[in-house]
CSV table of C-alpha atoms in Angstrom, one decimal:
chain,number,residue,atom,x,y,z
G,32,UNK,CA,-46.1,17.9,-25.6
G,33,UNK,CA,-46.5,13.9,-24.4
G,34,UNK,CA,-43.5,11.8,-25.9
G,35,UNK,CA,-44.2,8.3,-25.4
G,36,UNK,CA,-41.4,5.6,-24.0
G,37,UNK,CA,-40.9,5.1,-27.7
G,38,UNK,CA,-39.8,8.6,-28.6
G,39,UNK,CA,-37.8,8.8,-25.6
G,40,UNK,CA,-35.9,5.3,-26.7
G,41,UNK,CA,-35.8,6.9,-29.8
G,42,UNK,CA,-34.3,10.1,-28.9
G,43,UNK,CA,-31.7,8.3,-26.8
G,44,UNK,CA,-30.5,5.9,-29.9
G,45,UNK,CA,-30.2,9.0,-31.8
G,46,UNK,CA,-28.1,10.8,-29.3
G,47,UNK,CA,-25.9,7.8,-28.7
G,48,UNK,CA,-25.0,8.1,-32.8
G,49,UNK,CA,-24.5,11.6,-32.9
G,50,UNK,CA,-22.4,11.3,-29.7
G,51,UNK,CA,-20.5,8.2,-30.8
G,52,UNK,CA,-20.7,8.3,-35.1
G,53,UNK,CA,-20.8,12.2,-35.6
G,54,UNK,CA,-19.4,14.7,-33.6
G,55,UNK,CA,-16.0,12.8,-33.5
G,56,UNK,CA,-15.8,13.2,-37.0
G,57,UNK,CA,-16.3,17.3,-37.4
G,58,UNK,CA,-12.9,18.5,-37.4
G,59,UNK,CA,-12.0,15.7,-40.1
G,60,UNK,CA,-14.9,16.3,-42.3
G,61,UNK,CA,-14.7,19.9,-42.0
G,62,UNK,CA,-11.1,19.9,-43.0
G,63,UNK,CA,-12.1,17.5,-45.8
G,64,UNK,CA,-15.1,19.7,-46.9
G,65,UNK,CA,-17.0,16.7,-47.2
G,66,UNK,CA,-19.0,13.8,-45.7
G,67,UNK,CA,-19.4,10.3,-46.8
G,68,UNK,CA,-23.2,10.4,-47.0
G,69,UNK,CA,-23.7,7.2,-48.6
G,70,UNK,CA,-22.2,5.2,-45.6
G,71,UNK,CA,-23.6,7.5,-43.0
G,72,UNK,CA,-27.0,7.4,-44.7
G,73,UNK,CA,-26.7,3.4,-44.9
G,74,UNK,CA,-25.9,3.4,-41.2
G,75,UNK,CA,-29.2,5.6,-40.3
G,76,UNK,CA,-31.2,3.8,-42.8
G,77,UNK,CA,-30.2,0.0,-40.3
G,78,UNK,CA,-31.6,2.4,-37.2
G,79,UNK,CA,-34.8,3.2,-39.0
G,80,UNK,CA,-34.1,7.1,-38.8
G,81,UNK,CA,-34.7,7.5,-42.8
G,82,UNK,CA,-38.1,8.0,-43.8
G,83,UNK,CA,-39.7,8.1,-40.7
G,84,UNK,CA,-43.0,9.4,-41.6
G,85,UNK,CA,-43.0,7.3,-45.2
G,86,UNK,CA,-45.3,4.3,-46.2
G,87,UNK,CA,-43.1,0.8,-45.0
G,88,UNK,CA,-43.9,-0.2,-48.6
G,89,UNK,CA,-41.3,2.2,-49.6
G,90,UNK,CA,-38.5,1.3,-46.9
G,91,UNK,CA,-40.3,4.1,-44.7
G,92,UNK,CA,-41.3,3.6,-41.0
G,93,UNK,CA,-44.7,4.5,-40.7
G,94,UNK,CA,-44.0,6.2,-37.9
G,95,UNK,CA,-46.0,9.6,-36.4
G,96,UNK,CA,-44.6,13.1,-36.6
G,97,UNK,CA,-43.2,13.3,-33.0
G,98,UNK,CA,-40.4,11.1,-34.1
G,99,UNK,CA,-39.3,13.6,-36.7
G,100,UNK,CA,-39.4,16.2,-34.1
G,101,UNK,CA,-37.6,14.2,-31.6
G,102,UNK,CA,-34.9,13.4,-34.6
G,103,UNK,CA,-34.7,17.3,-35.7
G,104,UNK,CA,-34.1,17.7,-32.0
G,105,UNK,CA,-31.1,15.7,-31.4
G,106,UNK,CA,-29.3,16.8,-34.7
G,107,UNK,CA,-29.5,20.2,-33.1
G,108,UNK,CA,-26.5,18.2,-30.9
G,109,UNK,CA,-24.3,18.0,-34.0
G,110,UNK,CA,-21.3,20.1,-33.7
G,111,UNK,CA,-21.8,21.8,-37.2
G,112,UNK,CA,-24.5,22.7,-39.2
G,113,UNK,CA,-23.5,20.5,-42.4
G,114,UNK,CA,-24.6,16.9,-41.2
G,115,UNK,CA,-28.3,18.3,-40.1
G,116,UNK,CA,-28.6,20.3,-43.5
G,117,UNK,CA,-27.4,16.8,-45.6
G,118,UNK,CA,-29.8,15.0,-43.9
G,119,UNK,CA,-32.8,17.4,-43.8
G,120,UNK,CA,-32.3,18.1,-48.0
G,121,UNK,CA,-32.9,13.9,-48.1
G,122,UNK,CA,-35.2,13.0,-45.7
G,123,UNK,CA,-37.2,16.6,-45.6
G,124,UNK,CA,-36.7,18.6,-48.8
G,125,UNK,CA,-35.8,16.3,-51.8
G,126,UNK,CA,-38.4,13.6,-51.1
G,127,UNK,CA,-41.7,14.6,-49.7
G,128,UNK,CA,-42.4,15.4,-53.3
G,129,UNK,CA,-42.1,12.1,-54.6
G,130,UNK,CA,-43.8,10.5,-51.3
G,131,UNK,CA,-46.7,12.3,-51.4
G,132,UNK,CA,-47.0,12.7,-55.2
G,133,UNK,CA,-45.1,10.1,-57.2
G,134,UNK,CA,-46.3,7.6,-59.0
G,135,UNK,CA,-46.1,4.2,-57.9
G,136,UNK,CA,-43.2,3.4,-60.2
G,137,UNK,CA,-41.2,6.1,-58.9
G,138,UNK,CA,-41.7,5.9,-55.5
G,139,UNK,CA,-40.2,2.2,-56.0
G,140,UNK,CA,-37.1,3.5,-58.1
G,141,UNK,CA,-36.1,6.2,-56.5
G,142,UNK,CA,-38.1,6.8,-53.0
G,143,UNK,CA,-37.6,3.2,-51.6
G,144,UNK,CA,-33.4,2.9,-52.1
G,145,UNK,CA,-33.0,6.8,-50.6
G,146,UNK,CA,-35.1,5.4,-47.7
G,147,UNK,CA,-32.5,2.3,-47.6
G,148,UNK,CA,-29.7,4.5,-47.3
G,149,UNK,CA,-28.4,2.9,-50.8
G,150,UNK,CA,-28.6,6.8,-52.6
G,151,UNK,CA,-28.1,10.2,-52.0
G,152,UNK,CA,-30.5,12.7,-53.2
G,153,UNK,CA,-31.0,16.4,-53.2
G,154,UNK,CA,-33.4,19.1,-54.5
G,155,UNK,CA,-32.7,21.3,-57.3
G,156,UNK,CA,-34.6,24.7,-57.6
G,157,UNK,CA,-32.6,27.9,-56.9
G,158,UNK,CA,-30.9,29.0,-60.0
G,159,UNK,CA,-28.3,32.0,-60.8
G,160,UNK,CA,-30.9,34.9,-61.4
G,161,UNK,CA,-33.4,33.1,-59.2
G,162,UNK,CA,-33.3,32.5,-55.6
G,163,UNK,CA,-36.0,32.8,-53.1
G,164,UNK,CA,-38.1,34.0,-55.9
G,165,UNK,CA,-39.1,30.5,-56.9
G,166,UNK,CA,-41.6,32.0,-59.8
G,167,UNK,CA,-38.6,33.4,-62.0
G,168,UNK,CA,-36.7,29.9,-62.4
G,169,UNK,CA,-35.6,29.6,-66.5
G,170,UNK,CA,-34.5,26.2,-66.7
G,171,UNK,CA,-36.7,24.5,-68.9
G,172,UNK,CA,-38.0,21.0,-70.0
G,173,UNK,CA,-39.1,20.4,-73.6
G,174,UNK,CA,-41.3,17.1,-74.4
G,175,UNK,CA,-40.3,15.2,-77.3
G,176,UNK,CA,-42.3,12.1,-77.4
G,177,UNK,CA,-41.9,10.0,-74.2
G,178,UNK,CA,-38.7,12.2,-72.7
G,179,UNK,CA,-38.4,15.7,-71.8
G,180,UNK,CA,-35.4,17.5,-73.0
G,181,UNK,CA,-33.7,19.6,-70.3
G,182,UNK,CA,-31.7,22.5,-70.5
G,183,UNK,CA,-30.3,25.5,-67.9
G,184,UNK,CA,-28.7,25.4,-64.4
G,185,UNK,CA,-29.1,25.3,-60.6
G,186,UNK,CA,-26.7,26.8,-58.2
G,187,UNK,CA,-26.4,26.6,-54.3
G,188,UNK,CA,-27.4,23.0,-54.4
G,189,UNK,CA,-26.5,20.6,-51.1
G,190,UNK,CA,-25.6,17.5,-51.7
G,191,UNK,CA,-25.1,17.8,-55.9
G,192,UNK,CA,-21.5,16.0,-55.7
G,193,UNK,CA,-22.6,12.9,-54.1
G,194,UNK,CA,-26.0,13.0,-55.2
G,195,UNK,CA,-27.3,10.4,-57.5
G,196,UNK,CA,-30.6,11.8,-58.0
G,197,UNK,CA,-32.3,15.6,-58.0
G,198,UNK,CA,-35.8,16.6,-57.7
G,199,UNK,CA,-35.5,19.3,-60.1
G,200,UNK,CA,-38.2,22.1,-60.3
G,201,UNK,CA,-37.9,23.6,-64.3
G,202,UNK,CA,-40.5,25.1,-66.7
G,203,UNK,CA,-42.7,22.3,-68.6
G,204,UNK,CA,-44.7,24.9,-70.6
G,205,UNK,CA,-44.0,28.8,-71.5
G,206,UNK,CA,-46.2,30.5,-68.9
G,207,UNK,CA,-44.5,32.5,-66.8
G,208,UNK,CA,-44.5,33.3,-62.9
G,209,UNK,CA,-45.8,30.3,-60.9
G,210,UNK,CA,-47.3,28.3,-63.9
G,211,UNK,CA,-46.1,25.8,-66.0
G,212,UNK,CA,-43.7,24.2,-63.5
G,213,UNK,CA,-43.3,20.7,-62.7
G,214,UNK,CA,-40.7,19.1,-60.4
G,215,UNK,CA,-38.9,15.8,-62.0
G,216,UNK,CA,-36.3,13.6,-61.1
G,217,UNK,CA,-32.8,13.8,-62.9
G,218,UNK,CA,-30.3,10.8,-62.0
G,219,UNK,CA,-27.1,12.2,-62.1
G,220,UNK,CA,-25.4,10.1,-64.2
G,221,UNK,CA,-28.1,10.8,-67.2
G,222,UNK,CA,-25.7,12.3,-70.5
G,223,UNK,CA,-25.7,16.0,-70.3
G,224,UNK,CA,-25.9,16.5,-66.7
G,225,UNK,CA,-22.4,17.8,-64.8
G,226,UNK,CA,-21.9,19.5,-61.6
G,227,UNK,CA,-19.3,22.5,-62.6
G,228,UNK,CA,-17.7,22.8,-59.9
G,229,UNK,CA,-18.1,22.4,-56.0
G,230,UNK,CA,-18.8,25.7,-54.4
G,231,UNK,CA,-16.2,27.0,-51.7
G,232,UNK,CA,-18.7,28.6,-49.1
G,233,UNK,CA,-18.4,30.8,-45.6
G,234,UNK,CA,-19.9,28.2,-43.8
G,235,UNK,CA,-21.7,24.7,-43.9
G,236,UNK,CA,-17.9,23.7,-44.6
G,237,UNK,CA,-18.4,19.9,-44.7
G,238,UNK,CA,-21.5,20.1,-46.9
G,239,UNK,CA,-21.0,19.9,-50.5
G,240,UNK,CA,-22.7,22.3,-52.5
G,241,UNK,CA,-22.7,22.4,-56.2
G,242,UNK,CA,-23.4,24.4,-59.7
G,243,UNK,CA,-25.3,22.2,-61.8
G,244,UNK,CA,-25.4,22.2,-65.9
G,245,UNK,CA,-28.0,21.0,-68.0
G,246,UNK,CA,-27.7,20.1,-71.1
G,247,UNK,CA,-30.1,18.5,-73.1
G,248,UNK,CA,-30.7,16.1,-70.5
G,249,UNK,CA,-33.1,13.6,-71.8
G,250,UNK,CA,-35.1,11.8,-68.9
G,251,UNK,CA,-38.7,9.8,-69.3
G,252,UNK,CA,-42.1,12.0,-68.9
G,253,UNK,CA,-42.6,9.3,-66.6
G,254,UNK,CA,-39.8,10.9,-63.8
G,255,UNK,CA,-42.5,13.6,-63.6
G,256,UNK,CA,-43.5,13.8,-59.5
G,257,UNK,CA,-47.4,14.6,-60.0
G,258,UNK,CA,-49.2,16.2,-62.0
G,259,UNK,CA,-47.5,18.2,-65.1
G,260,UNK,CA,-47.9,21.9,-64.0
G,261,UNK,CA,-48.0,21.7,-60.4
G,262,UNK,CA,-45.0,21.5,-59.3
G,263,UNK,CA,-44.6,24.9,-58.1
G,264,UNK,CA,-47.3,24.4,-55.8
G,265,UNK,CA,-45.7,20.9,-55.0
G,266,UNK,CA,-42.4,22.8,-54.3
G,267,UNK,CA,-43.9,25.3,-52.0
G,268,UNK,CA,-45.4,22.4,-49.4
G,269,UNK,CA,-41.9,20.6,-49.6
G,270,UNK,CA,-41.0,24.4,-48.7
G,271,UNK,CA,-42.9,24.1,-45.5
G,272,UNK,CA,-41.6,20.7,-44.8
G,273,UNK,CA,-37.8,22.0,-44.4
G,274,UNK,CA,-38.2,25.2,-42.9
G,275,UNK,CA,-40.1,22.8,-40.0
G,276,UNK,CA,-37.2,20.3,-40.0
G,277,UNK,CA,-34.9,23.4,-39.7
G,278,UNK,CA,-37.0,25.4,-36.8
G,279,UNK,CA,-37.3,22.1,-34.9
G,280,UNK,CA,-33.2,21.9,-34.6
G,281,UNK,CA,-32.3,25.4,-33.6
G,282,UNK,CA,-33.5,25.4,-30.1
G,283,UNK,CA,-31.8,22.6,-29.2
G,284,UNK,CA,-28.5,23.9,-30.9
G,285,UNK,CA,-29.0,27.4,-29.6
G,286,UNK,CA,-29.1,26.1,-26.0
G,287,UNK,CA,-26.2,23.8,-26.4
G,288,UNK,CA,-23.9,27.1,-27.5
G,289,UNK,CA,-25.4,28.6,-24.6
G,290,UNK,CA,-24.7,26.0,-22.1
G,291,UNK,CA,-21.3,25.7,-23.6
G,292,UNK,CA,-20.4,29.5,-23.3
G,293,UNK,CA,-21.9,29.1,-19.5
G,294,UNK,CA,-19.6,26.8,-18.6
G,295,UNK,CA,-16.6,28.6,-20.6
G,296,UNK,CA,-17.7,32.0,-18.2
G,297,UNK,CA,-17.7,30.4,-15.3
G,298,UNK,CA,-13.6,29.5,-15.9
G,299,UNK,CA,-13.0,32.7,-17.5
G,300,UNK,CA,-11.5,35.3,-15.5
G,301,UNK,CA,-11.4,39.0,-16.4
G,302,UNK,CA,-10.3,41.5,-13.6
G,303,UNK,CA,-10.3,39.0,-11.0
G,304,UNK,CA,-13.9,37.5,-11.5
G,305,UNK,CA,-15.4,34.8,-13.9
G,306,UNK,CA,-17.0,36.6,-16.6
G,307,UNK,CA,-20.3,35.2,-15.0
G,308,UNK,CA,-20.1,38.0,-12.4
G,309,UNK,CA,-20.8,40.3,-14.9
G,310,UNK,CA,-24.4,41.4,-14.6
G,311,UNK,CA,-24.8,42.7,-18.1
G,312,UNK,CA,-23.5,39.3,-19.6
G,313,UNK,CA,-25.8,37.5,-17.2
G,314,UNK,CA,-29.1,39.6,-18.4
G,315,UNK,CA,-28.2,38.6,-21.6
G,316,UNK,CA,-27.7,35.3,-21.2
G,317,UNK,CA,-30.8,34.9,-19.7
G,318,UNK,CA,-32.4,36.8,-22.4
G,319,UNK,CA,-31.2,34.7,-25.2
G,320,UNK,CA,-32.0,31.4,-22.9
G,321,UNK,CA,-35.5,33.0,-22.7
G,322,UNK,CA,-35.7,33.5,-26.5
G,323,UNK,CA,-34.7,29.7,-27.1
G,324,UNK,CA,-37.1,28.4,-24.6
G,325,UNK,CA,-40.0,30.3,-26.4
G,326,UNK,CA,-38.7,29.2,-29.7
G,327,UNK,CA,-38.5,25.5,-28.8
G,328,UNK,CA,-42.3,25.8,-27.1
G,329,UNK,CA,-43.7,27.1,-30.5
G,330,UNK,CA,-41.6,24.6,-32.8
G,331,UNK,CA,-43.6,21.8,-30.6
G,332,UNK,CA,-46.7,23.9,-30.9
G,333,UNK,CA,-46.0,23.5,-34.7
G,334,UNK,CA,-46.0,19.9,-34.4
G,335,UNK,CA,-49.0,19.8,-32.4
G,336,UNK,CA,-50.9,21.8,-35.0
G,337,UNK,CA,-49.8,19.3,-37.7
G,338,UNK,CA,-49.8,16.1,-36.1
G,339,UNK,CA,-54.2,17.5,-36.0
G,340,UNK,CA,-54.0,18.1,-40.0
G,341,UNK,CA,-54.1,21.7,-39.2
G,342,UNK,CA,-52.5,24.1,-41.5
G,343,UNK,CA,-48.8,25.1,-40.5
G,344,UNK,CA,-48.0,27.0,-43.5
G,345,UNK,CA,-47.9,30.6,-41.2
G,346,UNK,CA,-46.3,29.0,-38.3
G,347,UNK,CA,-43.5,27.4,-40.2
G,348,UNK,CA,-42.8,30.4,-41.5
G,349,UNK,CA,-42.7,32.3,-38.6
G,350,UNK,CA,-40.9,29.8,-36.8
G,351,UNK,CA,-38.2,29.5,-39.8
G,352,UNK,CA,-37.9,33.8,-39.5
G,353,UNK,CA,-37.1,33.3,-36.0
G,354,UNK,CA,-34.8,30.4,-36.0
G,355,UNK,CA,-32.8,32.2,-38.2
G,356,UNK,CA,-32.5,35.2,-36.1
G,357,UNK,CA,-32.1,33.6,-33.1
G,358,UNK,CA,-29.2,31.0,-34.5
G,359,UNK,CA,-27.2,34.3,-35.7
G,360,UNK,CA,-27.6,36.5,-32.0
G,361,UNK,CA,-27.0,33.4,-30.5
G,362,UNK,CA,-23.6,32.4,-32.3
G,363,UNK,CA,-22.2,35.9,-32.1
G,364,UNK,CA,-22.7,36.2,-28.8
G,365,UNK,CA,-21.0,33.1,-27.5
G,366,UNK,CA,-18.0,34.2,-30.1
G,367,UNK,CA,-18.0,37.5,-28.1
G,368,UNK,CA,-17.8,36.2,-24.9
G,369,UNK,CA,-15.2,33.9,-26.1
G,370,UNK,CA,-13.1,36.5,-27.3
G,371,UNK,CA,-9.6,36.1,-29.5
G,372,UNK,CA,-10.1,32.6,-29.0
G,373,UNK,CA,-13.6,31.7,-30.4
G,374,UNK,CA,-12.7,33.8,-33.3
G,375,UNK,CA,-9.9,31.4,-34.3
G,376,UNK,CA,-11.1,29.1,-36.9
G,377,UNK,CA,-10.7,25.6,-35.4
G,378,UNK,CA,-12.8,26.5,-32.6
G,379,UNK,CA,-16.5,25.6,-32.2
G,380,UNK,CA,-17.6,29.2,-31.8
G,381,UNK,CA,-16.2,30.3,-35.0
G,382,UNK,CA,-17.7,27.4,-37.0
G,383,UNK,CA,-21.3,27.9,-35.2
G,384,UNK,CA,-21.1,31.8,-36.5
G,385,UNK,CA,-20.4,30.7,-39.7
G,386,UNK,CA,-22.9,28.0,-39.9
G,387,UNK,CA,-25.6,29.8,-38.3
G,388,UNK,CA,-25.5,32.3,-41.1
G,389,UNK,CA,-27.0,30.2,-43.8
G,390,UNK,CA,-30.9,29.7,-41.9
G,391,UNK,CA,-31.7,33.2,-42.6
G,392,UNK,CA,-30.8,32.8,-46.4
G,393,UNK,CA,-31.4,29.1,-47.0
G,394,UNK,CA,-34.8,27.8,-47.5
G,395,UNK,CA,-36.4,31.5,-48.2
G,396,UNK,CA,-34.6,34.8,-47.0
G,397,UNK,CA,-35.7,36.3,-43.6
G,398,UNK,CA,-37.4,39.2,-46.4
G,399,UNK,CA,-39.1,36.3,-47.9
G,400,UNK,CA,-40.6,35.4,-45.1
G,401,UNK,CA,-41.6,38.7,-44.0
G,402,UNK,CA,-43.5,39.2,-47.5
G,403,UNK,CA,-45.0,35.8,-46.6
G,404,UNK,CA,-46.6,36.7,-43.5
G,405,UNK,CA,-47.7,40.2,-44.9
G,406,UNK,CA,-49.2,38.8,-47.8
G,407,UNK,CA,-50.9,35.8,-46.0
G,408,UNK,CA,-52.4,38.9,-43.4
G,409,UNK,CA,-53.7,40.8,-46.1
G,410,UNK,CA,-51.3,43.3,-45.6
G,411,UNK,CA,-50.1,43.9,-49.3
């Protein structure tokens, strides 16, 4: 990858911000089970981190895709998974469809303030009876004059408690399956919308996740993103961006965990020798480090293909699958090396073990990734 001096300057800036403004607060945020997203996003907007590839007309930066890669890589240095996920939802999951397909009016009303760090947004797709099977969603929008009237529920929605608006996938016609869905922006102050409760999770403890209810929520039809009935297709494209964003971070996060564990193993003595003298551990470390390098190279190949205008759907699917599996494998091994200390709740190893588990579930479970790959290759 040919990173320019400007890319490297941006990398250094993001790294400083992570080290000085994010990591020192991790324990505090984990204990509070929340992060001040409005405050953090406002800071990041001043640094030009939000909307890197978005049109400057809507407060984006108009930068190339490598800036996004650099951002994600440096987010891999954050000492928990909650913040990278919250930011990823804001810039790579809730807003791509709006930027690509939204009307001028919607972009100025919702996208621009989000990119200026004035609002927090989320994406509402998953339902109690429809997770990775997006075609199974039931939340519906009935047209009443110039308004949609929305009824249903969404669950496992990141940023839900703090979000000012949600990119919401709903049924706008009675057609089943993937047909008849639309993406609609729902302001969270709309009458009839409520966060029923904040969900208690195994990991990502500092990220607010909600169970949402829509009871006759009325929003203008003009809040529809793109063409009515094309929501499923738009959401699938949005998922590709989500998977790329997550995969770009994973190699750096895994490498950081391996480095910390290597340093610990050099100091920890067992049977009179440091753990690094154990050949089995040496080889396991080497195997994991090699896999991490391979994933990093593959994710940068995705970035090259995307920058050249190629279709990265298959590559992003593979990267997301491997990133989830490798993240779990690395976190488990690092915890094992730290032994009883690593099992304690307050340690980074325990947090990494809990946080890493989500990557193989959220944004499409491993099994869904395998299904997508088999379908793309005609093995069906």
